XYZ file of C-alpha atoms in Angstrom:
785
model
C 0.000 0.000 0.000
C 2.832 2.410 0.813
C 4.286 1.862 -2.647
C 0.881 2.554 -4.254
C 0.370 5.805 -2.365
C 3.917 6.925 -3.128
C 3.038 6.447 -6.789
C -0.113 8.551 -6.300
C 2.000 11.433 -5.018
C 4.395 10.971 -7.914
C 1.480 11.134 -10.370
C 0.238 14.353 -8.834
C 3.629 16.010 -8.882
C 4.781 14.766 -12.255
C 1.499 14.568 -14.127
C 2.002 17.626 -16.346
C 5.363 16.381 -17.523
C 4.114 12.785 -17.864
C 0.978 13.628 -19.799
C 2.331 12.143 -23.039
C 4.143 9.168 -21.491
C 2.826 5.632 -21.032
C 3.383 3.417 -18.020
C 5.508 0.340 -18.758
C 3.551 -2.811 -19.452
C 3.538 -5.762 -17.153
C 5.319 -8.820 -18.556
C 3.162 -10.855 -20.906
C 0.847 -8.036 -21.945
C 2.743 -6.905 -25.032
C 0.734 -7.035 -28.256
C 1.593 -6.541 -31.895
C -0.602 -3.886 -33.536
C -1.499 -3.900 -37.217
C -1.364 -0.795 -39.351
C -4.154 1.724 -38.680
C -6.976 2.495 -41.095
C -8.941 -0.749 -41.278
C -11.501 -0.820 -44.109
C -13.906 -2.149 -41.473
C -13.748 1.261 -39.813
C -12.811 2.290 -36.305
C -14.321 1.238 -32.997
C -13.757 3.456 -29.969
C -13.902 1.487 -26.723
C -14.299 4.097 -23.975
C -14.290 2.902 -20.387
C -17.315 3.970 -18.327
C -19.494 2.673 -15.513
C -23.079 3.800 -14.999
C -23.751 4.478 -11.317
C -27.386 5.138 -10.432
C -27.783 7.426 -7.444
C -30.080 5.874 -4.831
C -32.062 3.748 -7.285
C -32.401 0.358 -5.584
C -29.969 1.235 -2.807
C -29.273 4.140 -0.467
C -26.626 6.855 -0.692
C -23.979 5.111 1.470
C -24.254 2.128 -0.874
C -24.105 4.435 -3.919
C -20.985 6.186 -2.648
C -19.345 2.878 -1.752
C -20.136 1.499 -5.198
C -18.680 4.553 -6.933
C -15.541 4.364 -4.808
C -15.093 0.648 -5.468
C -15.550 1.161 -9.186
C -12.983 3.949 -9.198
C -10.395 1.800 -7.410
C -10.948 -1.080 -9.832
C -10.549 1.132 -12.899
C -7.443 2.806 -11.489
C -5.875 -0.613 -10.909
C -6.633 -1.659 -14.484
C -4.713 1.349 -15.767
C -1.476 -0.178 -14.436
C -2.004 -3.459 -16.268
C -3.503 -2.069 -19.481
C -1.640 1.085 -20.528
C -4.025 1.834 -23.428
C -7.091 1.741 -21.181
C -8.864 5.043 -20.520
C -11.769 5.558 -18.150
C -14.443 8.258 -18.052
C -16.863 9.027 -15.257
C -19.734 11.441 -14.612
C -21.490 13.207 -11.716
C -19.642 15.750 -9.608
C -21.664 14.760 -6.534
C -20.020 11.338 -6.582
C -16.548 12.832 -7.034
C -17.162 15.035 -3.999
C -18.229 11.998 -1.968
C -14.994 10.140 -2.739
C -12.974 13.311 -2.162
C -14.322 13.420 1.390
C -14.326 9.688 2.104
C -11.085 8.569 0.440
C -8.751 11.497 -0.326
C -5.919 9.218 -1.465
C -8.049 7.600 -4.176
C -9.301 11.047 -5.125
C -5.702 12.200 -5.425
C -4.951 9.311 -7.771
C -7.962 10.228 -9.902
C -6.633 13.781 -10.136
C -3.309 12.446 -11.294
C -4.885 10.285 -13.967
C -7.029 13.207 -15.137
C -3.902 15.295 -15.520
C -2.276 12.494 -17.562
C -5.319 12.169 -19.829
C -6.140 8.618 -18.729
C -9.273 9.579 -16.745
C -11.917 11.847 -18.318
C -14.333 13.925 -16.233
C -17.548 13.429 -18.148
C -21.018 14.906 -18.381
C -20.427 18.235 -16.671
C -23.381 17.788 -14.299
C -23.844 17.508 -10.557
C -25.936 14.401 -11.210
C -27.130 12.625 -14.349
C -30.382 14.542 -14.215
C -33.821 13.875 -15.538
C -34.719 16.422 -18.231
C -38.512 16.646 -18.026
C -38.987 17.359 -14.312
C -36.347 20.046 -13.574
C -36.988 23.535 -14.895
C -34.613 25.108 -17.368
C -32.980 26.896 -14.468
C -32.701 23.610 -12.580
C -30.874 22.036 -15.513
C -28.635 25.096 -15.850
C -27.658 24.822 -12.183
C -26.908 21.115 -12.528
C -24.324 22.054 -15.159
C -23.136 25.170 -13.324
C -22.238 23.286 -10.162
C -20.987 20.196 -11.994
C -18.659 22.103 -14.317
C -17.654 24.427 -11.506
C -16.603 21.515 -9.324
C -14.638 19.871 -12.150
C -12.840 23.123 -12.904
C -11.975 23.684 -9.249
C -10.740 20.170 -8.520
C -9.269 19.070 -11.872
C -8.500 22.287 -13.699
C -10.745 21.326 -16.605
C -14.383 20.931 -17.505
C -16.247 18.244 -19.371
C -16.672 18.641 -23.100
C -19.183 15.802 -23.552
C -22.707 15.960 -22.179
C -23.630 12.508 -20.963
C -27.188 11.391 -20.125
C -27.477 7.780 -21.275
C -30.330 6.758 -18.993
C -32.552 9.865 -18.820
C -36.158 9.221 -19.853
C -36.426 11.656 -22.753
C -34.501 14.740 -23.832
C -35.857 18.266 -23.817
C -35.748 20.432 -26.924
C -33.602 23.138 -25.334
C -30.827 20.873 -24.102
C -28.409 21.670 -26.970
C -28.531 25.368 -26.041
C -28.090 24.606 -22.333
C -25.131 22.349 -23.177
C -23.557 25.063 -25.312
C -23.944 27.588 -22.501
C -22.098 25.089 -20.270
C -19.305 25.037 -22.888
C -20.233 21.526 -24.019
C -20.454 20.806 -27.747
C -21.057 17.036 -27.719
C -23.769 14.780 -26.322
C -24.122 11.071 -25.583
C -27.532 9.533 -24.832
C -29.264 6.179 -25.141
C -32.993 6.381 -24.480
C -35.333 7.830 -27.117
C -32.944 7.398 -30.054
C -33.714 8.875 -33.458
C -35.643 6.388 -35.587
C -37.294 6.351 -39.034
C -34.794 7.193 -40.361
C -32.267 5.838 -37.881
C -29.406 8.092 -36.862
C -26.788 7.185 -34.294
C -24.572 10.176 -35.085
C -26.154 13.526 -35.930
C -26.351 17.214 -35.154
C -29.033 17.867 -32.546
C -30.260 21.431 -32.838
C -32.168 23.694 -30.425
C -34.720 26.306 -31.540
C -32.054 29.061 -31.501
C -29.843 26.941 -33.820
C -27.473 25.941 -31.011
C -26.275 22.429 -31.784
C -24.340 19.541 -30.332
C -22.858 16.531 -32.045
C -25.022 13.763 -30.623
C -24.375 10.036 -30.498
C -26.673 7.283 -29.292
C -25.329 3.734 -28.924
C -26.686 0.658 -30.599
C -29.455 -1.191 -28.784
C -27.412 -4.197 -27.718
C -25.535 -3.271 -24.570
C -26.413 0.396 -24.788
C -24.200 2.101 -22.201
C -23.363 -1.118 -20.285
C -21.198 -3.034 -22.743
C -18.864 -5.968 -22.643
C -16.736 -6.825 -25.654
C -18.926 -8.662 -28.172
C -16.934 -8.937 -31.427
C -19.549 -10.610 -33.613
C -22.148 -7.982 -32.761
C -19.930 -4.901 -32.546
C -17.757 -5.364 -35.634
C -20.498 -4.015 -37.923
C -21.253 -0.860 -35.900
C -18.895 1.439 -37.882
C -20.422 0.361 -41.186
C -23.895 1.187 -39.880
C -22.828 4.692 -38.851
C -21.108 5.081 -42.247
C -24.369 4.307 -44.033
C -26.329 6.714 -41.822
C -23.973 9.628 -41.361
C -20.959 9.220 -43.653
C -18.191 8.346 -41.166
C -16.820 4.834 -40.699
C -16.613 4.805 -36.912
C -18.642 3.890 -33.851
C -18.456 4.384 -30.105
C -18.890 1.783 -27.372
C -19.206 2.633 -23.676
C -17.283 -0.247 -22.159
C -18.121 -1.422 -18.689
C -20.672 -2.931 -16.334
C -23.076 -0.358 -14.893
C -26.191 0.667 -12.974
C -24.621 -0.507 -9.707
C -21.122 0.331 -10.838
C -18.410 -2.081 -11.942
C -16.771 -0.656 -15.040
C -14.476 -2.421 -17.465
C -13.300 -5.956 -16.666
C -9.963 -7.695 -17.205
C -11.604 -10.146 -19.614
C -12.840 -7.271 -21.795
C -9.521 -5.473 -21.893
C -7.689 -8.714 -22.676
C -10.145 -9.412 -25.485
C -9.565 -5.923 -26.893
C -5.812 -6.486 -26.974
C -6.358 -9.654 -28.984
C -8.810 -7.995 -31.350
C -6.237 -5.334 -32.172
C -4.344 -7.962 -34.182
C -7.417 -9.217 -36.085
C -7.236 -7.845 -39.659
C -10.957 -8.427 -40.205
C -12.027 -6.442 -37.144
C -12.350 -2.629 -37.139
C -9.387 -0.647 -35.937
C -9.645 -0.250 -32.161
C -8.984 2.904 -30.222
C -9.129 3.127 -26.435
C -9.586 6.776 -25.631
C -11.680 9.270 -23.717
C -15.118 9.874 -25.225
C -14.095 13.290 -26.535
C -11.619 11.697 -28.923
C -14.442 9.955 -30.777
C -16.320 13.246 -31.223
C -13.203 15.091 -32.339
C -12.448 12.400 -34.906
C -16.025 12.422 -36.171
C -15.971 16.193 -36.604
C -12.678 15.969 -38.502
C -14.197 13.449 -40.927
C -17.646 15.021 -41.346
C -18.645 14.565 -44.986
C -19.128 17.592 -47.189
C -22.892 17.127 -47.067
C -22.704 17.304 -43.281
C -24.153 15.018 -40.656
C -27.935 14.661 -40.435
C -29.629 17.454 -38.462
C -32.426 16.707 -35.975
C -34.632 19.650 -34.936
C -36.974 18.229 -32.300
C -37.206 16.950 -28.769
C -36.240 13.317 -28.226
C -39.246 11.793 -26.453
C -41.128 9.648 -25.127
C -40.430 6.726 -22.849
C -41.640 5.653 -19.416
C -44.474 8.177 -19.453
C -45.617 7.110 -15.992
C -42.582 8.879 -14.575
C -44.133 12.280 -15.239
C -46.584 11.578 -12.378
C -45.182 8.797 -10.159
C -44.196 9.949 -6.662
C -45.919 13.317 -6.503
C -43.939 14.132 -3.364
C -40.616 14.447 -5.203
C -42.259 16.519 -7.932
C -43.493 19.029 -5.354
C -40.114 19.014 -3.608
C -38.308 19.918 -6.831
C -40.772 22.647 -7.860
C -40.799 24.226 -4.391
C -37.002 24.061 -4.138
C -36.620 25.861 -7.460
C -39.170 28.523 -6.508
C -37.738 29.261 -3.075
C -34.141 29.302 -4.272
C -35.065 31.807 -6.976
C -36.586 34.136 -4.377
C -33.747 33.664 -1.881
C -31.046 34.335 -4.478
C -32.828 37.319 -5.956
C -33.424 39.009 -2.608
C -29.877 38.194 -1.489
C -28.461 39.815 -4.639
C -30.628 42.898 -4.135
C -29.590 43.034 -0.480
C -25.932 42.780 -1.495
C -26.391 45.775 -3.785
C -27.582 47.604 -0.686
C -24.831 46.599 1.721
C -25.884 43.110 2.767
C -23.913 39.868 2.674
C -24.362 37.300 -0.077
C -24.561 33.672 1.184
C -22.555 31.944 -1.553
C -21.871 28.711 0.325
C -25.394 28.185 1.646
C -27.062 28.887 -1.700
C -24.601 26.646 -3.536
C -25.201 23.796 -1.075
C -28.982 24.139 -1.421
C -28.799 24.104 -5.222
C -26.543 21.052 -5.068
C -29.159 19.251 -2.960
C -31.767 20.226 -5.548
C -29.578 19.020 -8.416
C -29.057 15.725 -6.587
C -32.840 15.266 -6.277
C -33.091 15.829 -10.063
C -31.277 12.540 -10.722
C -32.964 10.448 -13.395
C -34.169 7.715 -11.035
C -35.116 10.052 -8.175
C -37.124 12.826 -9.864
C -39.133 10.379 -12.033
C -40.229 8.442 -8.938
C -38.599 5.130 -9.870
C -36.435 4.507 -6.795
C -36.944 2.714 -3.489
C -38.765 4.207 -0.512
C -35.709 5.307 1.485
C -34.627 7.449 -1.473
C -37.669 9.676 -1.016
C -37.133 9.905 2.720
C -33.626 11.159 1.964
C -34.962 13.567 -0.666
C -37.432 14.944 1.870
C -34.594 15.481 4.331
C -32.641 17.351 1.665
C -35.705 19.483 1.033
C -35.889 20.382 4.715
C -32.307 21.619 4.522
C -33.114 23.579 1.365
C -36.156 25.151 3.035
C -34.170 26.090 6.142
C -31.604 27.756 3.898
C -34.089 29.655 1.762
C -36.204 30.785 4.726
C -33.103 32.040 6.515
C -31.719 34.005 3.598
C -35.056 35.369 2.416
C -35.512 36.804 5.907
C -31.913 38.006 6.173
C -32.016 39.735 2.787
C -35.423 41.255 3.414
C -34.252 42.659 6.746
C -31.689 44.715 4.792
C -34.199 45.913 2.185
C -37.055 46.506 4.623
C -35.105 49.292 6.335
C -35.566 51.383 3.181
C -39.349 50.862 3.035
C -41.702 53.548 4.346
C -44.348 51.771 6.422
C -45.755 54.815 8.206
C -49.435 55.655 7.929
C -52.809 55.082 9.519
C -53.680 51.515 10.455
C -51.635 48.339 10.658
C -48.990 48.217 7.893
C -48.189 45.101 5.931
C -45.842 44.707 2.978
C -46.432 42.540 -0.075
C -43.617 41.355 -2.340
C -44.027 40.361 -5.988
C -41.209 37.962 -6.987
C -41.767 38.084 -10.768
C -40.264 40.742 -13.012
C -43.461 42.199 -14.431
C -46.488 44.020 -13.052
C -49.223 41.623 -11.980
C -52.654 41.389 -10.399
C -53.291 38.358 -8.185
C -55.053 37.295 -4.984
C -53.122 37.103 -1.733
C -53.822 35.939 1.805
C -52.527 38.115 4.637
C -52.477 37.864 8.429
C -52.418 41.015 10.566
C -52.497 41.364 14.360
C -55.216 43.654 15.755
C -55.669 44.831 19.296
C -59.325 43.787 19.273
C -61.789 41.897 17.120
C -63.478 43.589 14.182
C -66.315 42.355 11.932
C -64.780 43.838 8.775
C -61.430 45.098 7.537
C -60.573 48.148 5.480
C -57.456 47.637 3.342
C -55.934 50.704 1.710
C -53.136 51.067 -0.820
C -50.458 53.810 -0.719
C -52.832 56.210 -2.484
C -55.360 55.729 0.310
C -57.760 53.816 -1.936
C -59.745 51.101 -0.216
C -59.501 47.582 -1.627
C -62.201 44.901 -1.279
C -61.147 42.478 1.469
C -62.667 39.301 2.884
C -61.965 37.858 6.323
C -61.086 34.152 6.283
C -60.057 33.342 9.834
C -59.527 34.825 13.300
C -57.281 33.545 16.072
C -56.835 35.072 19.545
C -53.496 34.715 21.297
C -51.087 36.829 23.321
C -53.767 39.460 23.913
C -54.206 40.098 20.176
C -56.560 38.985 17.449
C -54.778 37.639 14.377
C -57.050 38.096 11.393
C -56.360 36.345 8.093
C -58.011 37.900 5.083
C -57.769 37.831 1.317
C -57.836 40.570 -1.287
C -56.675 41.091 -4.850
C -53.445 43.073 -5.121
C -53.819 45.116 -8.306
C -50.833 46.054 -10.495
C -48.165 44.993 -8.038
C -44.762 46.464 -9.006
C -42.449 44.130 -10.922
C -40.045 42.305 -8.603
C -40.997 44.856 -6.015
C -43.022 45.667 -2.964
C -46.020 47.727 -1.912
C -47.108 48.823 1.558
C -50.774 48.423 2.466
C -52.569 49.289 5.690
C -55.389 47.417 7.389
C -57.822 48.936 9.851
C -61.071 47.875 11.539
C -64.237 48.667 9.585
C -67.946 48.576 10.242
C -68.949 47.155 6.861
C -67.621 45.699 3.637
C -66.688 48.021 0.809
C -69.579 48.879 -1.530
C -68.975 47.680 -5.102
C -70.781 48.543 -8.307
C -69.980 45.122 -9.842
C -69.773 42.712 -6.915
C -69.223 38.972 -6.867
C -72.588 37.295 -6.341
C -73.674 33.732 -5.626
C -77.223 32.635 -6.419
C -78.982 29.267 -6.407
C -81.036 27.530 -9.074
C -82.138 24.095 -7.910
C -78.928 22.289 -6.938
C -76.720 24.631 -8.987
C -74.803 27.565 -7.512
C -74.254 30.397 -9.971
C -71.280 32.688 -9.371
C -71.169 35.969 -11.248
C -68.100 38.202 -11.386
C -67.052 40.972 -13.778
C -65.127 38.279 -15.705
C -67.207 35.093 -15.551
C -70.464 33.321 -14.952
C -69.566 30.008 -13.281
C -72.096 27.281 -12.522
C -71.190 24.793 -9.782
C -73.207 21.586 -10.019
C -74.275 20.613 -6.494
C -74.453 16.807 -6.827
C -70.992 16.618 -8.417
C -69.246 19.718 -7.050
C -67.888 20.303 -10.573
C -68.081 23.303 -12.913
C -70.929 22.752 -15.380
C -70.742 26.163 -17.032
C -67.887 28.626 -17.508
C -68.934 31.678 -19.491
C -66.300 34.307 -20.306
C -68.239 37.593 -20.105
C -65.356 39.723 -21.355
C -64.984 37.711 -24.583
C -68.598 36.462 -24.842
C -67.418 32.838 -24.973
C -68.874 29.617 -23.608
C -65.757 27.731 -22.525
C -67.299 24.318 -21.709
C -69.349 22.107 -24.031
C -73.003 21.669 -23.073
C -73.441 18.689 -20.772
C -69.749 18.385 -19.882
C -68.046 19.480 -16.670
C -64.619 20.805 -15.759
C -62.639 20.047 -12.595
C -63.938 16.495 -12.972
C -61.760 13.723 -11.546
C -61.368 10.289 -13.099
C -59.640 7.158 -11.811
C -58.185 5.057 -14.625
C -57.406 1.410 -13.929
C -53.872 0.179 -14.606
C -52.178 -3.178 -14.923
C -49.476 -4.037 -12.437
C -46.246 -4.552 -14.385
C -43.335 -2.115 -14.168
C -45.718 0.230 -12.398
C -43.487 3.206 -11.553
C -42.292 3.549 -15.146
C -44.998 2.339 -17.471
C -48.602 3.435 -17.918
C -50.547 0.289 -18.717
C -54.253 1.137 -18.764
C -56.637 -1.780 -18.422
C -59.617 0.011 -19.953
C -61.590 0.737 -16.780
C -62.552 4.311 -15.855
C -64.275 5.447 -12.671
C -65.532 9.036 -12.781
C -65.788 10.739 -9.400
C -69.156 12.323 -10.140
C -70.874 11.970 -6.777
C -69.780 14.299 -4.014
C -70.267 12.647 -0.644
C -70.228 16.136 0.838
C -70.720 19.460 -0.961
C -70.423 22.803 0.817
C -70.417 26.479 0.030
C -67.543 27.480 2.310
C -67.139 31.154 1.451
C -69.022 33.935 -0.277
C -67.816 37.495 -0.029
C -66.606 40.533 -1.920
C -63.331 38.865 -2.984
C -64.042 35.213 -3.641
C -66.466 32.317 -3.517
C -65.248 28.906 -2.392
C -66.935 25.555 -2.889
C -65.811 22.233 -1.473
C -66.659 18.714 -2.637
C -65.503 15.426 -1.147
C -65.111 12.281 -3.235
C -64.215 8.708 -2.392
C -62.833 6.085 -4.736
C -61.461 2.770 -3.572
C -59.854 3.519 -0.221
C -58.862 7.075 -1.183
C -60.484 10.421 -0.410
C -60.217 13.588 -2.483
C -61.348 16.962 -1.140
C -61.485 19.532 -3.943
C -62.003 23.248 -3.302
C -62.903 25.538 -6.207
C -62.167 29.269 -5.913
C -63.670 32.021 -8.066
C -62.237 35.511 -7.519
C -63.574 38.905 -8.420
C -61.010 40.594 -10.644
C -58.942 37.495 -11.448
C -59.517 35.899 -14.889
C -59.114 32.267 -13.887
C -60.798 29.582 -11.774
C -58.587 27.874 -9.193
C -58.796 24.425 -7.611
C -57.077 22.897 -4.615
C -57.115 19.164 -3.934
C -56.239 17.589 -0.617
C -55.918 13.872 -1.327
C -55.612 10.985 1.101
C -54.383 8.514 -1.486
C -54.228 4.810 -0.654
C -54.920 2.819 -3.816
C -52.695 0.809 -6.135
C -52.958 0.403 -9.904
C -54.977 3.577 -10.517
C -54.164 6.782 -12.387
C -55.984 9.943 -11.265
C -56.569 12.809 -13.701
C -58.480 16.112 -13.697
C -60.533 16.787 -16.817
C -61.027 20.150 -18.542
C -63.183 19.929 -21.709
C -63.495 22.956 -24.009
C -65.575 24.180 -26.929
C -62.515 24.909 -29.080
C -62.467 23.586 -32.632
C -59.327 21.793 -33.891
C -57.079 23.513 -31.373
C -53.301 23.570 -31.288
C -51.665 22.289 -28.110
C -48.665 23.958 -26.483
C -46.881 22.877 -23.288
C -44.422 24.460 -20.937
C -40.980 22.819 -21.110
C -37.556 23.742 -19.684
C -36.691 27.214 -21.054
C -39.208 26.661 -23.860
C -42.813 26.266 -24.946
C -43.331 23.341 -27.283
C -46.189 22.472 -29.617
C -47.419 18.891 -29.292
C -50.095 16.629 -30.682
C -53.728 16.503 -29.530
C -53.991 12.812 -30.421
C -54.543 11.604 -26.851
C -51.078 10.082 -26.314
C -51.259 8.354 -22.940
C -49.212 11.062 -21.211
C -46.869 13.837 -22.271
C -44.468 15.921 -20.191
C -45.439 19.437 -19.138
C -44.195 21.838 -16.514
C -46.100 24.849 -15.174
C -48.859 24.908 -17.805
C -50.474 23.515 -20.915
C -52.655 25.318 -23.423
C -54.963 24.633 -26.323
C -55.859 27.530 -28.607
C -57.967 27.943 -31.703
C -55.537 29.925 -33.828
C -55.157 33.387 -32.317
C -58.888 33.676 -31.586
C -59.344 32.024 -28.217
C -57.752 29.477 -25.940
C -57.746 27.807 -22.549
C -54.710 27.190 -20.354
C -54.388 24.869 -17.373
C -51.825 25.972 -14.784
C -50.389 23.862 -11.966
C -47.996 24.135 -9.022
C -46.430 20.646 -8.915
C -47.501 18.429 -11.827
C -45.562 17.217 -14.879
C -47.839 15.006 -16.971
C -50.978 15.464 -19.054
C -52.833 14.226 -22.091
C -54.821 16.140 -24.701
C -57.432 14.544 -26.910
C -58.994 16.947 -29.368
C -60.288 19.868 -27.286
C -60.117 18.129 -23.892
C -57.170 18.470 -21.519
C -56.494 16.060 -18.665
C -53.949 16.952 -15.985
C -52.258 13.917 -14.408
C -52.446 14.066 -10.613
C -51.498 10.771 -8.917
C -50.547 7.190 -9.748
C -50.924 4.177 -7.485
C -47.592 2.444 -8.128
C -46.011 -0.307 -6.044
C -42.566 -1.036 -7.489
C -39.754 -0.518 -6.784
C -41.209 1.470 -3.845
C -43.925 -0.675 -2.316
C -45.387 2.413 -0.608
C -45.390 4.606 -3.685
C -47.678 7.632 -3.495
C -49.720 6.410 -0.541
C -50.344 9.306 1.819
C -51.480 12.912 1.726
C -50.999 15.193 -1.272
C -51.719 18.861 -1.896
C -52.392 19.799 -5.527
C -53.210 23.242 -6.918
C -54.302 23.830 -10.497
C -56.224 26.474 -12.378
C -58.226 26.993 -15.578
C -57.369 30.215 -17.417
C -59.622 31.016 -20.419
C -58.273 33.778 -22.626
C -58.566 35.702 -25.843
C -55.818 34.990 -28.373
C -53.311 32.156 -28.217
C -50.949 31.371 -25.350
C -48.517 34.067 -26.455
C -51.085 36.861 -26.635
C -52.547 35.691 -23.319
C -49.163 35.683 -21.515
C -49.741 32.094 -20.405
C -46.017 31.613 -19.764
C -46.092 34.474 -17.278
C -49.354 33.236 -15.751
C -47.667 29.914 -15.059
C -44.844 31.634 -13.213
C -47.339 33.748 -11.261
C -49.257 30.659 -10.197
C -46.034 29.183 -8.821
C -44.487 32.375 -7.417
C -47.316 33.919 -5.474
C -47.366 37.406 -4.015
C -46.165 37.034 -0.442
C -46.473 38.956 2.774
C -43.119 40.106 4.187
C -42.256 41.052 7.794
C -42.246 44.746 8.615
C -42.087 47.268 11.430
C -43.295 50.849 11.435
C -40.683 53.359 10.221
C -39.916 55.862 7.490
C -37.818 54.778 4.500
C -36.033 56.359 1.544
C -37.671 54.034 -0.987
C -41.212 55.035 -0.146
C -44.331 52.887 -0.022
C -43.857 50.971 -3.281
C -40.980 50.260 -5.610
C -39.964 47.994 -8.475
C -36.498 46.606 -7.824
C -36.033 44.792 -11.147
C -38.132 44.588 -14.279
C -38.210 43.697 -17.947
C -40.314 45.604 -20.438
C -40.155 42.865 -23.081
C -43.259 40.661 -22.917
C -41.403 37.627 -24.292
C -38.640 37.713 -21.645
C -38.734 35.801 -18.358
C -35.973 36.411 -15.828
C -35.268 33.064 -14.149
C -32.225 34.082 -12.092
C -30.658 37.176 -10.585
C -27.628 36.305 -8.476
C -24.032 37.041 -7.664
C -21.580 35.546 -10.130
C -19.774 32.451 -8.864
C -16.241 33.536 -9.743
C -16.284 37.331 -10.002
C -17.610 40.373 -8.251
C -20.431 40.843 -10.739
C -24.025 39.711 -11.029
C -25.757 37.216 -13.295
C -29.117 37.916 -14.910
C -30.646 35.014 -16.849
């Protein structure tokens, strides 16, 4: 062992000078190579081992597996001097750095010599449909940043062999991470088949993409009879006589084996076998670029989807964790950057650690919901750490900014903060402490204008009455604040166009300046939605929105695969229906449904002055082999469907495909005349058949996690009818608003230089969304994305 570690130190010290030298071979391993340039082409055997984070094992097992694999591959480098090894995922490198610094030091030495390639550039081999565009960007930011810090270089090959589909914007994200090449396996290009091609994003950013042949995929042993024809296949497709093989056992680690490397040495002397090169992955891409035919490689301009569609919905808990983590980190970073501009500290280390936890949870077996139960317990613990971090730094940053806010005035002041970078109007719930009870509340804006307000709850404690109320904050400043005051009142505010609720038989009819909404009493569902502003009946006669359905599924491969058995149970009978609230701001209706052993309590909210209808579901979910969806039918004719995707909005089919990935919203529009959007706060799957949208809510899976989604779930979604298409209706912005609500911030009474309202950051371009405002990682500047 002492001799081995002495060699490690020698590698570290001498690596730059030794970069072009080869270690002497052990006796008996010498081979005679034939001349290069075989007519059978060239095969690149690149060592790699796929290590799944926390798939069917926990993190200690994952880290141990990665470490063991690394040691094995390092040992093979002594015996086989042509062998090169490549490995991904900065999170795993950091684990071995902490647990086994001597092995980590040897890896650094081999990286410096060119024998070990840092691959992928990501913190984890992420899923691509669940994380937001910003989430994917951070996975690369912290992966490449770690590689640069520890190894003095970054990855040049994006590497996501096992991710369940590839988002349209990934080539641009890769380019921004200084990666020009991409390796993937699932969802290959077919009809025509391309294994090597240019994959192009909407802005024309492109990467040279390669997907392996089906046999072995990214977990290959040496299989001469099968692999010898790979170069010829690529030649016929793309014009270069070469192919790439990821060599090594994977999933639970392993890597290349002695038997494989011995077989390769023998094949190097076979004149009928392709020329063999053992290199880092980047060498294959560089060689392919150098030999690109004059006509160029094929160009693919689309997303690479779909597979394992059940993963868009399975394990709703991890989906909510990821969405909430992204939202809270955005707010914490933005406020911290603004506070830093005004003399506050910027919490680099804490924010970086929280984003790394988020990027870990994005892993392609964790985010899709296809791991064992303990994985989700660990993910929940990571989320608690993230939430502690974001809460702390939101409060710390706000305490710096709040000093500049003028909160003086008559009544009890409260401050609202709008986290998005455009002016908005949205409902908000606020709690204010009063010295005594009051039957009504008068809320005034900085101009002294009273706003309609509705009391929701009262709680007496510590000699005060804490009153929670709701109102609609109109034209809130972009990424800014406004001070309001609340005072006791003797009556509600008189309105010329109030919200009203009337009854006709078992139907409740809600009328607002925007809508007429009929709530069907027996079902608790919306049976009519009339858009008064645009004179449009949104729902077909006889059909209802906010209708839940339970679809029966078969049992095989349940976490991954949707396998419908043809049974459908519509939750059309409310076991309990209540009118919970009617007031000047909103009406609220609640219906309770049971199906199997599960209970669903759905609240529907209609606001005065807000052009959408909201729903909140509290589910106690206990059933297996069912798929729960919420149905929104429309009267649109031959609509076009558009879905939110990472850093993009993508048009998709309305052919009723079993499930398709979405993020914050989906939309169907009839040209630029009229459309309907469905917004959500934590869901990622949907289907669209003609003019009917169905949002995927929960799946009753039982493998590999035997518990699956059993338990309590909170789901918020909303129906947003609109004139024009999704662009004219600002649906992208509406989706962000639904996820980044206006929030009440702490305040005390004092004067302030900034006054009673202020926009701290804004964009005047309607097609621009700011997804990050932060301090730069490696300079004194700021990053705006």
